[in-house]
Coordinates of C-alpha atoms and ligand atoms in Angstrom, one line a residue:
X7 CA 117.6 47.2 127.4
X8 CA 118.3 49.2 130.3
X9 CA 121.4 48.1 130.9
X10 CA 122.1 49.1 127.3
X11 CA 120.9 52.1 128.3
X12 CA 122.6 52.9 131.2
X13 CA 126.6 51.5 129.3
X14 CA 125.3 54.3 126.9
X15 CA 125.1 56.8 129.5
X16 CA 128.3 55.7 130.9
X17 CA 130.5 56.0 127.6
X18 CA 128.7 58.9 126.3
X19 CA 129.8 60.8 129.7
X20 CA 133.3 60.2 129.0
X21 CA 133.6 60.5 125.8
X22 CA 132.2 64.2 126.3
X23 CA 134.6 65.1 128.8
X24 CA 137.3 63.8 126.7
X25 CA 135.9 66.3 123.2
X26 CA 138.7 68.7 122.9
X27 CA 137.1 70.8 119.9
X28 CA 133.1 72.3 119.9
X29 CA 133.6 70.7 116.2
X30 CA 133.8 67.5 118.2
X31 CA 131.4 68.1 120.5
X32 CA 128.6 68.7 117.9
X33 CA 129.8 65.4 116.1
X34 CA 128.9 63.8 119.3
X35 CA 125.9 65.6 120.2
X36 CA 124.6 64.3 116.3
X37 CA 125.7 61.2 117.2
X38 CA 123.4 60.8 120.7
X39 CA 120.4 62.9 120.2
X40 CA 120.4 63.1 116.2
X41 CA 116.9 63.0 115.7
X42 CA 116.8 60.0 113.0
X43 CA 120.2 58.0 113.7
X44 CA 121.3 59.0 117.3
X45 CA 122.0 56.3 119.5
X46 CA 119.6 57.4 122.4
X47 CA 116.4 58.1 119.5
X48 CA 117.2 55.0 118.8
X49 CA 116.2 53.8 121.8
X50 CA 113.2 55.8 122.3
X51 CA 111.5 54.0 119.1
X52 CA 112.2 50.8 120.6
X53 CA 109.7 51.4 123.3
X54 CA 106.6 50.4 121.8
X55 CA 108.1 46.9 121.6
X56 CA 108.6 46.7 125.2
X57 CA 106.1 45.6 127.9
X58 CA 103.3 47.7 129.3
X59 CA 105.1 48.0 132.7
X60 CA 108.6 48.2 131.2
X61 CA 108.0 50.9 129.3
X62 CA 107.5 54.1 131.3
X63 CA 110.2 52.8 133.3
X64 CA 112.5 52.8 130.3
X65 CA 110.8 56.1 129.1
X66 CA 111.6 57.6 132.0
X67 CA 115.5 56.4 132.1
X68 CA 115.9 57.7 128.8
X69 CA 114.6 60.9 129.4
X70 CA 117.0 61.1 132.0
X71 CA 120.0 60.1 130.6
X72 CA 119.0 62.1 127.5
X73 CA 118.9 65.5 130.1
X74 CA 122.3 64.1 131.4
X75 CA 123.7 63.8 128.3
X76 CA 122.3 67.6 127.3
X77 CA 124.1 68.9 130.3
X78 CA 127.2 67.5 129.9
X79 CA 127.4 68.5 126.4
X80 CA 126.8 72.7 127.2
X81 CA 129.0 72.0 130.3
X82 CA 131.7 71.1 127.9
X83 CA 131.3 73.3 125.2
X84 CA 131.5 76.1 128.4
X85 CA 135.0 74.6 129.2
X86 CA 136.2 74.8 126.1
X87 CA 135.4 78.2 125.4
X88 CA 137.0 79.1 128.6
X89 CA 140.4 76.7 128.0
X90 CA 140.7 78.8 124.2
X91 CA 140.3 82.4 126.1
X92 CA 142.7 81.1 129.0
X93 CA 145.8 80.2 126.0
X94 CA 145.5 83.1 124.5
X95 CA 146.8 84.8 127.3
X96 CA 150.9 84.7 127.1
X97 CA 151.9 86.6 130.5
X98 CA 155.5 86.7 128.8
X99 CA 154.7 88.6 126.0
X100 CA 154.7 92.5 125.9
X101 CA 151.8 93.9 127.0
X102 CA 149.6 96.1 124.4
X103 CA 150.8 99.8 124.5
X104 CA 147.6 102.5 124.2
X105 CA 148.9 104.4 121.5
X106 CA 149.1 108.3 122.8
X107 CA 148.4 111.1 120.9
X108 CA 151.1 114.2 121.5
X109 CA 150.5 117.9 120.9
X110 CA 150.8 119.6 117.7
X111 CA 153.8 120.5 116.4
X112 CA 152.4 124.3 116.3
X113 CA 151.2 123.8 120.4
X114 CA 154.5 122.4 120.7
X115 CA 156.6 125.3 119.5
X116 CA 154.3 127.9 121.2
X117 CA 154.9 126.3 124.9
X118 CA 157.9 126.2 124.2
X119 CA 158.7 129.8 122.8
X120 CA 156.0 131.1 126.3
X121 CA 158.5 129.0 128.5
X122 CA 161.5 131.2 127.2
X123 CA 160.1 134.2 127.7
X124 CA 158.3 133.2 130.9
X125 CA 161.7 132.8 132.3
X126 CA 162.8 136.3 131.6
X127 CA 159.6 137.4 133.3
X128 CA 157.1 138.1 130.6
X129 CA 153.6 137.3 131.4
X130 CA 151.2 135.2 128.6
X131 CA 148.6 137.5 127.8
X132 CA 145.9 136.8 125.1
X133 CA 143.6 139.0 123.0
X134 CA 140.6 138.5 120.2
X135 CA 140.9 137.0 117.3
X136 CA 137.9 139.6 116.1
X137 CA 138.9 142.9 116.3
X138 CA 138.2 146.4 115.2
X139 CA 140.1 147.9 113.0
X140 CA 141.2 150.5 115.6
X141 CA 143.2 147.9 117.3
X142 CA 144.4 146.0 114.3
X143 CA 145.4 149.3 112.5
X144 CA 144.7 152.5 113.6
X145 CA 146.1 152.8 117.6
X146 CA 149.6 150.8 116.2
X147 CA 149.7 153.9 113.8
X148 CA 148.5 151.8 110.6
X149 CA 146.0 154.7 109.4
X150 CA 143.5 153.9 106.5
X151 CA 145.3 154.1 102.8
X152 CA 148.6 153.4 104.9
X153 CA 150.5 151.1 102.0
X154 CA 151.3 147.9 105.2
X155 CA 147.3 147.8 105.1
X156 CA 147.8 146.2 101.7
X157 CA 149.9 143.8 102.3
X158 CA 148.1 142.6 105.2
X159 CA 144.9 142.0 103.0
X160 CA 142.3 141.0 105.3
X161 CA 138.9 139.1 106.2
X162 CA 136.3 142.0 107.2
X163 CA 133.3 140.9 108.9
X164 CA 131.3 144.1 109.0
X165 CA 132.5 147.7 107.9
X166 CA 134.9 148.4 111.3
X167 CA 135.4 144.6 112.3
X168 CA 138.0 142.1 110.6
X169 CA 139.6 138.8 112.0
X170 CA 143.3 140.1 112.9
X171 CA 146.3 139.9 110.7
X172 CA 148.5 140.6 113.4
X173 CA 148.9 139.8 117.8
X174 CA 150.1 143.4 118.0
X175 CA 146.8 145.0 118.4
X176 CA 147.3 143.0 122.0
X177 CA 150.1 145.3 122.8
X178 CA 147.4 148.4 122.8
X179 CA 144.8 146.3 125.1
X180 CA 147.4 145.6 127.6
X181 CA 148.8 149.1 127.7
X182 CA 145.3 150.6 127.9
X183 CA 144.6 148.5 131.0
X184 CA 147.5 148.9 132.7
X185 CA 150.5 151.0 133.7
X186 CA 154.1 150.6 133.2
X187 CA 156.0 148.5 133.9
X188 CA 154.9 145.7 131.3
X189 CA 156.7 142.6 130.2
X190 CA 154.4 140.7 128.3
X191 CA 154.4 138.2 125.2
X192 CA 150.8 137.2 123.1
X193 CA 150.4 134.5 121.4
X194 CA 147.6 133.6 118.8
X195 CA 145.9 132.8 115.7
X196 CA 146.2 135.5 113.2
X197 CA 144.4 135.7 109.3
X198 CA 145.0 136.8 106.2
X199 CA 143.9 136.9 102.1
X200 CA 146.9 135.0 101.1
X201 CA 146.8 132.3 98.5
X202 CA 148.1 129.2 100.0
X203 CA 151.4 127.5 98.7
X204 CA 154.2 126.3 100.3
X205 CA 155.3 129.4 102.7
X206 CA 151.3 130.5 103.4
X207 CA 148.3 129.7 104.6
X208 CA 145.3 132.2 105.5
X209 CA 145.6 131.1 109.1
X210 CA 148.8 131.5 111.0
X211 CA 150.3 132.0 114.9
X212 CA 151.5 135.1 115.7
X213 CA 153.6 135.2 119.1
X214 CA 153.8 139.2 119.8
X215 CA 156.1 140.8 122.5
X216 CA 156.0 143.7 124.6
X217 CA 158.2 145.2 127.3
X218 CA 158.2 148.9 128.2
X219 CA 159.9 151.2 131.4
X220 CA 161.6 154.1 132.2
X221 CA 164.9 153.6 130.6
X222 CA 164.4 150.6 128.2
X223 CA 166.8 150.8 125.2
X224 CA 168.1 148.7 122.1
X225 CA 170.0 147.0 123.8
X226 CA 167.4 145.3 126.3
X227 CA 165.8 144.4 122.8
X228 CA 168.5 142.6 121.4
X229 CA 169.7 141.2 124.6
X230 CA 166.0 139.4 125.5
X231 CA 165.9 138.1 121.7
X232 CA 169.7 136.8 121.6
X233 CA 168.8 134.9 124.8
X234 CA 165.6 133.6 122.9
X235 CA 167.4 132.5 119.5
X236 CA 170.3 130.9 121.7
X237 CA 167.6 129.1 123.9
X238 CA 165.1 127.8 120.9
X239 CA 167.6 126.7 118.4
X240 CA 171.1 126.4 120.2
X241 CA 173.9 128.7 121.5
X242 CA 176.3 128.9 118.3
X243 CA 173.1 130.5 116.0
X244 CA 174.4 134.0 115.2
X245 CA 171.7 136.9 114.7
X246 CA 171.3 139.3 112.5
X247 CA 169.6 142.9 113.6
X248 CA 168.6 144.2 109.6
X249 CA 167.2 148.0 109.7
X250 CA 163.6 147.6 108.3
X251 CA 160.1 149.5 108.9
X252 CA 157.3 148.4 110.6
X253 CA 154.9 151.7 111.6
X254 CA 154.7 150.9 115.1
X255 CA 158.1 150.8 115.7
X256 CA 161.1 153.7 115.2
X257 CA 163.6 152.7 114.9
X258 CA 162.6 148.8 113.1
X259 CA 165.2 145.9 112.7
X260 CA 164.2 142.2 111.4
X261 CA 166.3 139.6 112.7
X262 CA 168.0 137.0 111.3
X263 CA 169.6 133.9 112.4
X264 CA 172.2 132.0 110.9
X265 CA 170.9 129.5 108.9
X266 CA 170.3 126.2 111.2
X267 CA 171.1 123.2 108.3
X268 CA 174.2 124.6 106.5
X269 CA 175.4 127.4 109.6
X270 CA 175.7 130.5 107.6
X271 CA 178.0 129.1 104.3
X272 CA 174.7 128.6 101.9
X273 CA 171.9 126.2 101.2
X274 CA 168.9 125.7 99.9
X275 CA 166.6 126.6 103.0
X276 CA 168.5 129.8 103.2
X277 CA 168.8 130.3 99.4
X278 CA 172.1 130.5 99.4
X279 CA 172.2 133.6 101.8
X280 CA 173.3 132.5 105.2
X281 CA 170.4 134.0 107.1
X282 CA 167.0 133.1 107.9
X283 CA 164.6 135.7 108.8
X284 CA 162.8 135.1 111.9
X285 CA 161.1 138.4 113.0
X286 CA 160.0 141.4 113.7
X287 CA 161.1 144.5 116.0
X288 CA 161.7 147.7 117.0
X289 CA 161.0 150.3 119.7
X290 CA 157.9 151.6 120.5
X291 CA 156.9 154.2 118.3
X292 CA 156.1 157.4 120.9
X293 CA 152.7 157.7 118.5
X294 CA 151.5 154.2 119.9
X295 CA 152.2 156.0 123.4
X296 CA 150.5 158.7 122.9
X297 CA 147.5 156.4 121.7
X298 CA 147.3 154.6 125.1
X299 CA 148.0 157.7 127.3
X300 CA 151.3 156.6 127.9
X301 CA 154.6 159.6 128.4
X302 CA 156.7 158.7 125.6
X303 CA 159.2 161.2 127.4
X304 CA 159.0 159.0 130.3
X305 CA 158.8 155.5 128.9
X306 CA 160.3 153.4 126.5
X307 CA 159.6 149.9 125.1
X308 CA 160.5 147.1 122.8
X309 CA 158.2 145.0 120.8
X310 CA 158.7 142.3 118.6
X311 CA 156.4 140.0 116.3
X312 CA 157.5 136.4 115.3
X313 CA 155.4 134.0 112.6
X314 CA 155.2 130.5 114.8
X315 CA 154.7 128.0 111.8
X316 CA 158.1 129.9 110.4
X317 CA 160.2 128.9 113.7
X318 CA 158.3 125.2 113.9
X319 CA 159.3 124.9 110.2
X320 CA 163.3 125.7 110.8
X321 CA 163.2 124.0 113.6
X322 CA 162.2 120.9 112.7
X323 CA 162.9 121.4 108.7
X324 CA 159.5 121.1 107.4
X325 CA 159.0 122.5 104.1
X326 CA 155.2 123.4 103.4
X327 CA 153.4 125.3 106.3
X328 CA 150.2 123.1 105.1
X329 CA 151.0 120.2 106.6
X330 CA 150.4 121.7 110.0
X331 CA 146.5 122.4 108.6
X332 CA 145.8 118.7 107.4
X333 CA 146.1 116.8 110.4
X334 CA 147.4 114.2 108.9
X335 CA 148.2 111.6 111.7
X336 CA 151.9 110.3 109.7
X337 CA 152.6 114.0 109.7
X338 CA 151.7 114.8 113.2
X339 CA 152.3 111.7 115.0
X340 CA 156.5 112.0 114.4
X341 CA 156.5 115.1 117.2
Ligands
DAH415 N1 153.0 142.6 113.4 C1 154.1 142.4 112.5 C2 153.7 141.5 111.3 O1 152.7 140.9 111.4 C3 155.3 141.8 113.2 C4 155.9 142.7 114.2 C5 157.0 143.5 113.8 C6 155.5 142.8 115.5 C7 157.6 144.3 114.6 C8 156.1 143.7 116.4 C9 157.2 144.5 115.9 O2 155.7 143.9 117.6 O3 157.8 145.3 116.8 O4 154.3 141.5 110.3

C-alpha cells in the first residue's frame, strides 16, 4: 500500500502543476481529498484493514502526502491567479488617459477678456456681490423712482441691501479708495428678477471697466474697445459706437460688432440686422465724480459694462444662456 501511496503522491504532484484553469484545479482537488470518493480518503479507510504496526506508519504517510497535496494545490491556484493578472497586461496597447476636466466656458471667456485688458494695463479688481443700494444705485447717479431701477428689478435682502444687478458699483469702491490715475476692469457675478428663457437667467457675469486721467477723451474709449473686439473675436469685426443712455455716463454709446456668423449681410443670430450688440459705455458722468470727491474739471474717464455669457455665447454660437447653469458634462466638456 505504501507504495500505492507514494505513485499517488507522485502523479498527483504533476498533475497539479500541469492544471492550467482554478476550474481544473478544484476538479482535482475533488478528486484527491473528496471526502467520500477521493483517491487519498480512500486510502485512509483502508487502514483498519492493515496491521497493528503498519498502520500509524501508513497513517502517518498519508497525512503527509495529503498536507503535500494541500500545498501544492493553493500554490497553484496562486500561480494562476498571477499568470491571468500578468496577460492582461499588453505593454503595446495605449495606455488609459485620466480623463481631465477643463474650465467653464464662462471662466474661460472671463480669463480671457482680463488677459486683453491686462495687456493694455488695467488692473483686475473685484467687489461684493451684496451691496447697498448706495453703490448699486445711488453714487452711479441711479436715484430712487429713477425709471433704469425698473428694469434692473432686483433681489433685496433687507431694506438698503440687495445682491447687485450690475459690476459698476465697483467703479465707486475703487475711486473712493484711490486717486487718479485708474485703469481698472471688474469682473463678477451680477443678479436679477428676470424670468429665464433663452437670452436670461437671474444670475449673470458682468465684466465692468474703468479708466480715468487728466485728459481722457472718446477717443481713448473707442480705441481700448476696438483693440478688445479685434483681439476677442478677430481683426476684420467692424464696431458700431450707437448713442444710448446709461445715467452714469454722458455722453452713452452701445457698441456693436458686426455680426460674427454671416459678417454684417443678415442672419438669424443677428436678426437680420448686421450687428450684434455687445456693450455698454460712455464717459464718466461729472455727477459720479463729484460722488467720490473726484474734480470733474480736472479728470475725465471712460467706463464700459459688457454681459459675459452674451460674448461666450457669440463666441462660441451657443444659443440658450442656460446651458452654462446646468452643468451638464456633454455641454461643458466640448470647451
Ligand atoms: N451697468 C450697465 C448694465 O448693467 C452696463 C454699463 C453700461 C456699464 C455703460 C458701464 C457703462 O460702465 O459705462 O446694463
Amino acid at each position: 500500500m505504501r507504495k500505492e501511496i507514494e505513485k499517488l503522491s507522485k502523479t498527483a504532484q504533476d498533475r497539479i502543476s500541469q492544471a492550467r484553469t482554478k476550474e481544473e484545479l478544484e476538479e482535482l482537488r475533488i478528486e484527491l481529498l473528496g471526502r467520500k470518493q477521493g483517491q487519498i480518503t480512500k486510502f485512509i479507510k483502508r487502514i483498519p484493514n492493515l496491521s497493528l504496526e503498519e498502520r500509524p506508519l501508513v497513517g502517518k504517510l498519508i497525512n503527509e502526502v495529503k498536507i503535500k497535496v494541500k500545498k501544492s494545490l493553493e500554490k497553484r491556484a496562486e500561480e494562476i491567479s498571477q499568470e491571468k493578472k500578468g496577460k492582461k497586461i499588453d505593454i503595446t496597447l495605449p495606455g488609459k488617459r485620466p480623463s481631465l476636466g477643463t474650465l467653464h466656458p464662462i471662466t474661460q471667456t472671463l480669463k480671457e477678456i482680463e488677459s486683453i485688458f491686462i495687456g493694455l494695463g488695467f488692473q483686475v479688481i473685484t467687489g461684493p456681490e451684496i451691496e447697498t443700494e448706495y453703490y448699486n444705485f445711488e453714487a452711479l447717479n441711479i436715484p430712487k423712482y429713477h425709471p433704469v431701477r425698473d428694469e434692473q428689478d432686483s433681489f433685496y435682502l433687507d431694506d438698503t441691501h440687495l445682491l447687485r444687478t450690475q459690476t459698476s458699483p465697483v467703479q465707486i469702491r475703487v475711486m473712493e479708495k484711490n486717486q487718479p490715475p485708474i485703469r481698472m476692469i471688474s469682473p463678477g457675478r451680477c443678479y436679477r428678477r428676470d424670468a429665464i428663457d433663452s437670452s436670461h437667467f437671474p444670475i449673470f457675469h458682468q465684466v465692468e471697466g474703468l479708466a480715468v486721467d487728466r485728459k481722457v477723451t472718446f477717443s481713448d474709449l473707442k480705441g481700448s474697445l476696438t483693440y478688445f473686439v479685434h483681439r476677442m473675436f478677430g481683426r476684420k469685426t467692424r464696431l458700431r459706437f450707437r448713442p444710448s443712455y446709461f445715467p452714469f455716463t454722458e455722453p452713452s454709446a452701445e457698441v456693436d460688432i458686426s455680426c460674427i456668423i454671416c459678417k454684417g449681410s443678415g442672419c438669424k443670430v443677428c436678426s437680420n440686422k448686421g450687428w450684434l450688440e455687445i456693450l455698454g459705455s460712455g464717459m464718466v458722468d461729472p455727477e459720479v465724480f463729484k460722488k467720490v470727491g473726484y474734480d470733474p474739471e480736472k479728470y475725465q474717464g471712460f467706463a464700459f459694462g459688457m454681459g459675459v455669457e452674451r460674448i461666450c455665447m457669440l463666441k462660441y454660437g451657443i444659443d440658450d444662456i442656460r446651458l452654462f447653469f446646468q452643468n451638464d458634462i456633454r455641454f461643458l466638456r466640448q470647451f
